[in-house]
Coordinates of C-alpha atoms (C1' of nucleotides) in Angstrom, one line a residue:
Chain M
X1 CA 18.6 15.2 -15.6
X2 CA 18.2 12.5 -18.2
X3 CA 21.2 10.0 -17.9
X4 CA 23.4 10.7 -21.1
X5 CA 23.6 6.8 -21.4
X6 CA 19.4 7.0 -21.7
X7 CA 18.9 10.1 -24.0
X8 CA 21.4 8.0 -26.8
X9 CA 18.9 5.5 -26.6
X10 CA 16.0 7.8 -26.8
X11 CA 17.4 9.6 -29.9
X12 CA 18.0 5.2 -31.3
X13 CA 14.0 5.2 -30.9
X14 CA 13.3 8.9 -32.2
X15 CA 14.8 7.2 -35.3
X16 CA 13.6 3.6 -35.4
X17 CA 10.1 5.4 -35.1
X18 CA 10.4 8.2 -37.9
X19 CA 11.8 5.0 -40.3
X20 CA 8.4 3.0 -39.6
X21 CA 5.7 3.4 -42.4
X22 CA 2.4 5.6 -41.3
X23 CA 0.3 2.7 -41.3
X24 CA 2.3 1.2 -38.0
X25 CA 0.2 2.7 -35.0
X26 CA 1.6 0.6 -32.4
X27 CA 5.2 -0.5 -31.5
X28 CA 5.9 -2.8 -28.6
X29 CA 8.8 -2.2 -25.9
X30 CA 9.8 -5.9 -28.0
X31 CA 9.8 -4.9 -31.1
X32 CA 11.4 -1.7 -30.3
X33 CA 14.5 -2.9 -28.5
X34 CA 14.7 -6.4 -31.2
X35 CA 15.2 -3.5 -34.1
X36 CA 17.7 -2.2 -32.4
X37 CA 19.3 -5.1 -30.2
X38 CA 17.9 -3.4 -27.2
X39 CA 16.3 -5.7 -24.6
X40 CA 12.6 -4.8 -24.1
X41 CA 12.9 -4.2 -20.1
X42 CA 15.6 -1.8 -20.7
X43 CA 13.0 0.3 -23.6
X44 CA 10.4 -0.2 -20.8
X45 CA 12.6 1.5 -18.5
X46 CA 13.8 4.3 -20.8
X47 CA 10.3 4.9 -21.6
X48 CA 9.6 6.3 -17.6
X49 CA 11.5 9.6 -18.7
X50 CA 8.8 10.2 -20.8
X51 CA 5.3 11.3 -20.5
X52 CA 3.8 9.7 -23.2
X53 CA 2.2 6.2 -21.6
X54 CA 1.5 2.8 -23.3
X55 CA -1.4 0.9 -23.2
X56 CA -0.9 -3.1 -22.1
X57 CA -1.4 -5.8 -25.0
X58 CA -1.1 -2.6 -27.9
X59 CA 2.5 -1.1 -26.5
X60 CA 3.0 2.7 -27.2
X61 CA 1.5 4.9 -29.9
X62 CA 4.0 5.4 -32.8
X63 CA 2.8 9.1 -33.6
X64 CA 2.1 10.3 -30.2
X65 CA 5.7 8.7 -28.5
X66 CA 7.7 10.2 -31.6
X67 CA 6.5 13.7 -31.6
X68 CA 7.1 13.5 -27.5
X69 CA 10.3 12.3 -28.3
X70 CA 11.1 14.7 -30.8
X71 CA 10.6 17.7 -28.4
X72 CA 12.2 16.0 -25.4
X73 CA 15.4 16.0 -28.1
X74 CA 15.0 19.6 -29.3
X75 CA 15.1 18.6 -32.8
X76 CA 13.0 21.7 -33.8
X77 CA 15.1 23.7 -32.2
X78 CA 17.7 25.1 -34.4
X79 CA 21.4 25.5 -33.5
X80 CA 24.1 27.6 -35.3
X81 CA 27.7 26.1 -35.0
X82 CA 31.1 26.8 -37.2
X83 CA 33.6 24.1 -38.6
X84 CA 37.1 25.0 -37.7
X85 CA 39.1 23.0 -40.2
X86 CA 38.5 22.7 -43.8
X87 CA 39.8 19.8 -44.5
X88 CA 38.4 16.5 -45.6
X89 CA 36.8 15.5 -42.8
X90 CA 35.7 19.1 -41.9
X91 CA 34.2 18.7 -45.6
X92 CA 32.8 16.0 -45.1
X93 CA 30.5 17.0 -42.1
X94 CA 30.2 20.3 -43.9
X95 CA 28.0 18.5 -46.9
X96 CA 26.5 15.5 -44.2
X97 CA 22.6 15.8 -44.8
X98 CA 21.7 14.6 -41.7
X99 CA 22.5 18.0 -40.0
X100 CA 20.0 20.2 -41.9
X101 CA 17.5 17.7 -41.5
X102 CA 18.0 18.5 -37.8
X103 CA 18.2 21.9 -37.8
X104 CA 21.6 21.9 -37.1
X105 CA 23.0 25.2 -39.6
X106 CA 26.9 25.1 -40.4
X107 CA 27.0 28.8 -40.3
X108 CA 31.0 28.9 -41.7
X109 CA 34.0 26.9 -41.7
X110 CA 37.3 28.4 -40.9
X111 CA 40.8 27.6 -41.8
X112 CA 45.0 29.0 -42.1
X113 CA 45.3 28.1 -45.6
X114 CA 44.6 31.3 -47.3
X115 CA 44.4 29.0 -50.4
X116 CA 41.3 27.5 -49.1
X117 CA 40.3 30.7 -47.8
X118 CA 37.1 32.2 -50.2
X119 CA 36.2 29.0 -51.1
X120 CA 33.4 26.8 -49.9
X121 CA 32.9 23.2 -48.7
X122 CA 29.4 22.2 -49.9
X123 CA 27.8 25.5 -49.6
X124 CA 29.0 26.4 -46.5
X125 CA 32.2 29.5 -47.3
X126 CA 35.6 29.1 -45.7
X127 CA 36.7 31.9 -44.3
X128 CA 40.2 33.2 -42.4
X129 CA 40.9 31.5 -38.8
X130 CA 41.2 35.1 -37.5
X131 CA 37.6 35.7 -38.3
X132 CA 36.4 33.1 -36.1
X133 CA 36.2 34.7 -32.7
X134 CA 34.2 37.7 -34.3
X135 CA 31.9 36.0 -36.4
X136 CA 31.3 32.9 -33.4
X137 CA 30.0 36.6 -31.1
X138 CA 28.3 37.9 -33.8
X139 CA 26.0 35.0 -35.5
X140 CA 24.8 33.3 -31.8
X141 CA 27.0 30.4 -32.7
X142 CA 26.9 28.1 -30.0
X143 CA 28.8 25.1 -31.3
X144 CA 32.0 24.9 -32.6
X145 CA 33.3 21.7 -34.6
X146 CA 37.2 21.3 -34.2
X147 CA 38.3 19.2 -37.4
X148 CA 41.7 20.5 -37.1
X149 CA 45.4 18.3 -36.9
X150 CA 45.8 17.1 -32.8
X151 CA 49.2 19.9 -32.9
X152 CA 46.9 22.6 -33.1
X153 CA 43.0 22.0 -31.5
X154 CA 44.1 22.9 -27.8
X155 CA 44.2 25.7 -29.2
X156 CA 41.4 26.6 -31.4
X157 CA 39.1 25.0 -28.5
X158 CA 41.0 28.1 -26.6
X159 CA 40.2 30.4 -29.0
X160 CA 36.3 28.8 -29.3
X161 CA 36.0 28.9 -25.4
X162 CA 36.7 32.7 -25.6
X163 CA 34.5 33.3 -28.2
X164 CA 31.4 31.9 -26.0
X165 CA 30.7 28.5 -27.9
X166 CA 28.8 26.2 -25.1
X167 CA 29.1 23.1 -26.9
X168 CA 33.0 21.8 -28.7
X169 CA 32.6 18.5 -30.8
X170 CA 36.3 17.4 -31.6
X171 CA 37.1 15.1 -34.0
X172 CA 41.0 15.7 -33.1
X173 CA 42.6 12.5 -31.6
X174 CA 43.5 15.0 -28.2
X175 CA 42.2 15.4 -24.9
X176 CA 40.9 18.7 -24.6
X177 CA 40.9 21.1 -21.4
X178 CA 38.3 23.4 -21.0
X179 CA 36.2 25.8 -18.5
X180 CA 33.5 23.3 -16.9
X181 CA 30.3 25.3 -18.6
X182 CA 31.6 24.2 -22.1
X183 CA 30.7 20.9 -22.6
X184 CA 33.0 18.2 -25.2
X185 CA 32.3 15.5 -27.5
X186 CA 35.6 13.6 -28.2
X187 CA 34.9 11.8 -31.4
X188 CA 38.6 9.9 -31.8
X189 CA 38.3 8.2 -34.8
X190 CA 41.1 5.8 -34.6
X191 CA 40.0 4.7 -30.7
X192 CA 36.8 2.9 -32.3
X193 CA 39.0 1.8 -34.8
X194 CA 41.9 -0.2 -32.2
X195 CA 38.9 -1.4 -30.3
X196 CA 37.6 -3.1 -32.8
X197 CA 40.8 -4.5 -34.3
X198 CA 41.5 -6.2 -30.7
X199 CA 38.0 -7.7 -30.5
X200 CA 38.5 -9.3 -34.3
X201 CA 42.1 -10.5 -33.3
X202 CA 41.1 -12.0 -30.0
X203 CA 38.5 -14.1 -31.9
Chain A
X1 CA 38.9 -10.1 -21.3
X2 CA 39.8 -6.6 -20.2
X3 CA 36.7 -4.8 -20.2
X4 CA 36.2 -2.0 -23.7
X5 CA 36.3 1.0 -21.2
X6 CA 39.1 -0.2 -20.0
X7 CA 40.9 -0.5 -23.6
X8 CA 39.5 2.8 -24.1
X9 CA 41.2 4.2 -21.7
X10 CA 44.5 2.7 -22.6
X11 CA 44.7 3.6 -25.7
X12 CA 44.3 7.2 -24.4
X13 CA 47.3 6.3 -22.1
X14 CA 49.6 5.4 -25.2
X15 CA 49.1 8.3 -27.2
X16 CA 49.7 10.4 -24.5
X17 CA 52.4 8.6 -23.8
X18 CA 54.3 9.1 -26.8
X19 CA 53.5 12.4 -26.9
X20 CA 56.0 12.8 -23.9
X21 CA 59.5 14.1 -24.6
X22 CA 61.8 11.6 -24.9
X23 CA 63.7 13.2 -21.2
X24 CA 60.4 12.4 -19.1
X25 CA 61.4 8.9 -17.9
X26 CA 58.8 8.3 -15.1
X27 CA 54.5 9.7 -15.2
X28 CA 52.5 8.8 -12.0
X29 CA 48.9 8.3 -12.1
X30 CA 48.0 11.6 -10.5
X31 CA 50.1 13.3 -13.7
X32 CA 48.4 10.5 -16.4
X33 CA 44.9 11.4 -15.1
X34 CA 45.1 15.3 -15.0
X35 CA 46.1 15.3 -18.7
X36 CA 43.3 13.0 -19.8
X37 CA 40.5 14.1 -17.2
X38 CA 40.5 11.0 -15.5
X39 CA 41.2 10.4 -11.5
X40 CA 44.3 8.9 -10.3
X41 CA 42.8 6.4 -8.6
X42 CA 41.4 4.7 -11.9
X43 CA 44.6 4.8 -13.6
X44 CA 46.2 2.8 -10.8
X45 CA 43.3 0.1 -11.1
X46 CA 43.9 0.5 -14.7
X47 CA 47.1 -0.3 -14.9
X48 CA 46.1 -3.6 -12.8
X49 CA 45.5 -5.2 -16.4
X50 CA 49.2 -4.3 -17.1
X51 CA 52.0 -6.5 -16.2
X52 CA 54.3 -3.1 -16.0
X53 CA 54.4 -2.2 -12.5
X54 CA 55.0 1.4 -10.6
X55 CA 57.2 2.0 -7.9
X56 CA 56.4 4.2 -4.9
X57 CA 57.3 7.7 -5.2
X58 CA 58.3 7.8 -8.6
X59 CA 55.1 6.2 -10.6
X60 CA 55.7 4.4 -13.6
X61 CA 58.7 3.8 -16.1
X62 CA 57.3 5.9 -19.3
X63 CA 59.0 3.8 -22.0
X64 CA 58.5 0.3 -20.7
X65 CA 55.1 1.5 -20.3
X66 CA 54.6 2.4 -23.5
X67 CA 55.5 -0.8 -25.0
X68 CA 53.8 -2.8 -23.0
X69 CA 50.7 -1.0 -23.9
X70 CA 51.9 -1.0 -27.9
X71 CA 52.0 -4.7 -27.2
X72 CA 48.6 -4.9 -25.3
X73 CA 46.8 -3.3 -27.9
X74 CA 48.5 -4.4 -30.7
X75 CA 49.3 -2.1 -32.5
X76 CA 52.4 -3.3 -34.3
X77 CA 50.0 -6.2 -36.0
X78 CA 48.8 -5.0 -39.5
X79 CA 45.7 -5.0 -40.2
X80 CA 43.7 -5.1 -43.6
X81 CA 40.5 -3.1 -44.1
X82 CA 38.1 -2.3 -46.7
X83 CA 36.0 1.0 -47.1
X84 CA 32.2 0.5 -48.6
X85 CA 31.1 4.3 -50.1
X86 CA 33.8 6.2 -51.6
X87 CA 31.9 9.5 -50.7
X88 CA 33.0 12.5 -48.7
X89 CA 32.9 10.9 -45.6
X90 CA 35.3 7.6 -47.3
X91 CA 37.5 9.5 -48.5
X92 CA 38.2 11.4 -45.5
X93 CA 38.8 8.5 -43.7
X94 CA 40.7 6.4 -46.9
X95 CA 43.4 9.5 -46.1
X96 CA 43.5 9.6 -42.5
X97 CA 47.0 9.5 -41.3
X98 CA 46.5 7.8 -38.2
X99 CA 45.2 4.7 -39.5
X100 CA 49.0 4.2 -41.6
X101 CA 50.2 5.4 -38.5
X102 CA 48.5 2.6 -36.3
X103 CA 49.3 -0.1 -39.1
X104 CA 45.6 -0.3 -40.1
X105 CA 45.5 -0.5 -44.2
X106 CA 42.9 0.7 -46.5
X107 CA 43.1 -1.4 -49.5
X108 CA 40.3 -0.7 -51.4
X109 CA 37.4 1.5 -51.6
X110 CA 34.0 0.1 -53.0
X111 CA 31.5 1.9 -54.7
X112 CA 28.2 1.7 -56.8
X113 CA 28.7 4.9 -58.6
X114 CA 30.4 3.9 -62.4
X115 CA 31.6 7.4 -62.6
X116 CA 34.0 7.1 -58.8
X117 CA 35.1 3.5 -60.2
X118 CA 38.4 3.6 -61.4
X119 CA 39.1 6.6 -59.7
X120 CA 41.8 7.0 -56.1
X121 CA 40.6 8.3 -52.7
X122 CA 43.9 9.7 -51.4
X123 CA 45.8 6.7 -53.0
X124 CA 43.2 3.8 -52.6
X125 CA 42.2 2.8 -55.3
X126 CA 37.6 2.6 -55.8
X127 CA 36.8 -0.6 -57.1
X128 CA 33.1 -1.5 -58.0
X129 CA 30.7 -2.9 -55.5
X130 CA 30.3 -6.4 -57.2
X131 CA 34.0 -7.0 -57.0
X132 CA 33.6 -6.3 -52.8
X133 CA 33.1 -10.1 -52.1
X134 CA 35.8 -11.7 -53.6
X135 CA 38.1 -8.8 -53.2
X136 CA 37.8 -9.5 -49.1
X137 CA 38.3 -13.3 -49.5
X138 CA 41.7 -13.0 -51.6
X139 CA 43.2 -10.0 -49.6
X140 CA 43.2 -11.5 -46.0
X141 CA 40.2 -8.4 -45.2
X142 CA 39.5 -8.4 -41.6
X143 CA 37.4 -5.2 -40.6
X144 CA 34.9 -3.5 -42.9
X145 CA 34.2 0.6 -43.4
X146 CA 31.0 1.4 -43.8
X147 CA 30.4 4.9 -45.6
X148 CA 27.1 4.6 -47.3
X149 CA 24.2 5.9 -47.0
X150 CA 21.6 4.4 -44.2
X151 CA 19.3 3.0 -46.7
X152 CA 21.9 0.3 -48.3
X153 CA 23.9 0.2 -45.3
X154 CA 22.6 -2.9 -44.5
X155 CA 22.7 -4.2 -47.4
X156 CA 26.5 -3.7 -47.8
X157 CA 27.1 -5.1 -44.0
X158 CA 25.3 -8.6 -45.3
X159 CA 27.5 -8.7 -48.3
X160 CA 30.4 -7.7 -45.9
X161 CA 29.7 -10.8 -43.3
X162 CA 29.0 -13.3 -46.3
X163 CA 32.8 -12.6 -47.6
X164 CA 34.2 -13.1 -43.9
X165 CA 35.4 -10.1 -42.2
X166 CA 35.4 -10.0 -38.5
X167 CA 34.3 -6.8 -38.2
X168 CA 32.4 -3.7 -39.0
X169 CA 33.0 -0.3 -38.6
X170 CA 29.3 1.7 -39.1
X171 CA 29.0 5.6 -40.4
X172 CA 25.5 4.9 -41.6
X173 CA 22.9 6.1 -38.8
X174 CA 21.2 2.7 -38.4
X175 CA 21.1 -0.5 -36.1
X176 CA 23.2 -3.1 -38.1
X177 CA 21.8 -6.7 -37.3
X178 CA 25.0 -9.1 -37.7
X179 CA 25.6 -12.5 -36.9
X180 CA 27.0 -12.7 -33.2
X181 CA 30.7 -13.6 -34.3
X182 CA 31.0 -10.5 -36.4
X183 CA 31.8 -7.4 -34.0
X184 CA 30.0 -4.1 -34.9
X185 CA 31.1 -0.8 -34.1
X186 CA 28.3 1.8 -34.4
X187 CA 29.8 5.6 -34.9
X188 CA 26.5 7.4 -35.4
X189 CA 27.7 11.0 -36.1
X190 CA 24.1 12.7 -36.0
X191 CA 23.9 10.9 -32.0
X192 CA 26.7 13.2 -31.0
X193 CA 25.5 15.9 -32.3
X194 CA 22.3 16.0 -30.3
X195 CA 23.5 15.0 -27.5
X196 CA 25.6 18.0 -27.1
X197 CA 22.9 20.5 -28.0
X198 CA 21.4 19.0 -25.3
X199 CA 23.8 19.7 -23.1
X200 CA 24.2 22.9 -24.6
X201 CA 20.7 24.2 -24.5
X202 CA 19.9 22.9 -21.2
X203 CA 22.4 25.0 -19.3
Chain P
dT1 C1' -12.2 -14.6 -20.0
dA2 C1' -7.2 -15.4 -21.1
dG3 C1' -3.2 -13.5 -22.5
dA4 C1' -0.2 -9.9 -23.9
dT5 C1' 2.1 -6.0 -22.5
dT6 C1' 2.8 -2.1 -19.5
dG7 C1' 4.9 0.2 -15.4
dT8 C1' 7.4 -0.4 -11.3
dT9 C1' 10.0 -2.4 -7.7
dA10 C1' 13.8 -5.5 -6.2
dA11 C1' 18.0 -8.0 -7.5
dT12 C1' 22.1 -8.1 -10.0
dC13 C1' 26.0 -6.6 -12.2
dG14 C1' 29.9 -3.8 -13.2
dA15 C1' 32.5 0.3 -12.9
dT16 C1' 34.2 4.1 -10.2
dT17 C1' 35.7 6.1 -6.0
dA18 C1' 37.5 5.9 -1.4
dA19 C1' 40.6 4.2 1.9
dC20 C1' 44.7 2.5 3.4
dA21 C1' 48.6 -0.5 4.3
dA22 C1' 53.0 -1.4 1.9
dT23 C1' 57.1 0.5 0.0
dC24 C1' 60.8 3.1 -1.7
Chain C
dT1 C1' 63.2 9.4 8.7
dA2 C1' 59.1 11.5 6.4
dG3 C1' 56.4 11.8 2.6
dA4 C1' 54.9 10.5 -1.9
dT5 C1' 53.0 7.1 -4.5
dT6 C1' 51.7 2.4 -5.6
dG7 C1' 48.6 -1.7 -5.4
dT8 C1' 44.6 -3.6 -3.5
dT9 C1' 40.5 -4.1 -0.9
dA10 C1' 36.0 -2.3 0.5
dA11 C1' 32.3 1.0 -0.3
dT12 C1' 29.6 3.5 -3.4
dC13 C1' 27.2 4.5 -7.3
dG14 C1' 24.6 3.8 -11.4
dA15 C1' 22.9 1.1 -15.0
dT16 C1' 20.7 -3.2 -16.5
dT17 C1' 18.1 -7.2 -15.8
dA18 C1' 14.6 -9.9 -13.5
dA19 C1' 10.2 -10.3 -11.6
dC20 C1' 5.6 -9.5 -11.2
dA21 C1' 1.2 -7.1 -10.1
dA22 C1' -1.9 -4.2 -12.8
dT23 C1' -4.6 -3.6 -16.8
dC24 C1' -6.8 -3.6 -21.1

DNA sequence: TAGATTGTTAATCGATTAACAATC
DNA sequence: TAGATTGTTAATCGATTAACAATC
């Protein structure tokens, strides 16, 4: 219901607000949207989807607007999800600290190489790509990460679809095609990357 | 000039593009946007920004297509880059194969740890932090990585805008404040994340 | 009180979709 | 020719910005 364009912002403010020190009581639609180059009508604006209300001349109430935000993100909520791909980048996310501290659990990773097979990537255990649909059903896994080579995520998305994931974040430079009740991330690294070399050339 | 979800869009064009077979020697717009999930009607006002034009009934010349967008984007100019952190996260991206692939050149990886300095990520070479600035003056740097962690990552953006480079590629999950001729590309991983369990949950 | 700041409505802007004549 | 597909214009949609009365 909340405009996706809106709840990215809202998660920007969920963040800006848990940086601020405890003695800050009060943040301004201003001061909120100058931190994070954000104009103040458009914080304003976003702030209608939720309930908490600001006061004129004292702006909203730090605590209050970040615990409201906090559940209006489900970040208490946690949410199981597998790596499929164990390779640096899938290691990387593996061991990123930001997912635990948002109760986001990297259950397992899988992978073909048998030689990476038993091993782990931070603490989370590789185990055998044929696993994956069994242990997805079994563990209430409802996210599946797809750090795999472009060749070959069609078809682990495939293979995650039919295990029941609801959620596929792909960090494969593909399109993917799946069922319309599993929603996709597309995460292609080297898109951000052209983008910004053409802005930097034009200059 | 062309607007960035417009460049978006065709960069996804060229890649799928050359993954055609070499026999496929005409795509129409119906057949572009199926295999990338967007409408036909778009990728004809798309390709408006393109000097390559269709022809009724048969849609448009694959190869001169394809060049034209190489040459749109760029992608046959070299760029020089820089990577800042030489962590997990760097070191997945210092051995990406795209980036070679797209002519975008890692030349150094900079980091504050004495124990990773002298060491390789893939086979770029981690230099210490103090040697970033001058390193990006002599070496023609254009576009800055950003792999460290939110606390300094502002830090390291300030030092990377002193020594010139046009532009900024962001993993750190915070609002970078830069000078209006540097461009800033934010890729805040944890943001995907929630937003699809979002989307996940809410169904 | 005066002034800062909210909440909300109206105006603007830009992107996507729809429609359709032109054309091979 | 008939039919598929382009290129382009108009309509729609949604998001942002501007404006301003309400309020503490």
């Amino acid at each position: 219901m909340i405009p996706w364009v809106v709840l990215e912002r809202l998660f920007l403010y969920y963040t800006y607000l848990e940086s601020l020190p405890p003695e800050v009581e009060w943040v301004s639609s201003q001061m909120l949207g100058d931190a994070l180059g954000i104009s103040g009508d458009l914080v304003r604006k976003d702030m209608t989807y939720c309930t908490t209300k600001g006061k004129p001349r004292q702006g909203y109430p730090v605590g209050q607007l970040r615990d409201h935000l906090r559940e209006m993100l489900k970040l208490d909520l946690p949410v199981n999800a597998v790596l499929v791909g164990a390779g640096r980048l899938g290691s990387a996310l593996a061991n990123y600290p930001g997912f635990r501290r948002h109760n986001m659990h990297i259950l397992a990773a899988f992978d073909v190489d048998p030689a990476k097979v038993g091993t782990h990537v931070g603490d989370v255990p590789v185990l055998p790509i044929t696993e994956l649909e069994s242990f997805v059903t079994r563990n209430d896994v409802c996210c599946g990460i797809i750090t795999v080579p472009a060749s070959s995520a069609q078809e682990v998305a495939d293979m995650l679809v039919r295990s029941g994931v609801r959620s596929i974040w792909n960090f494969a430079p593909v399109s993917l095609r799946v069922p319309h009740h599993v929603v996709v991330r597309n995460e292609n690294i080297i898109e951000g990357f052209i983008l910004l070399r053409i802005q930097a050339l034009e200059q």
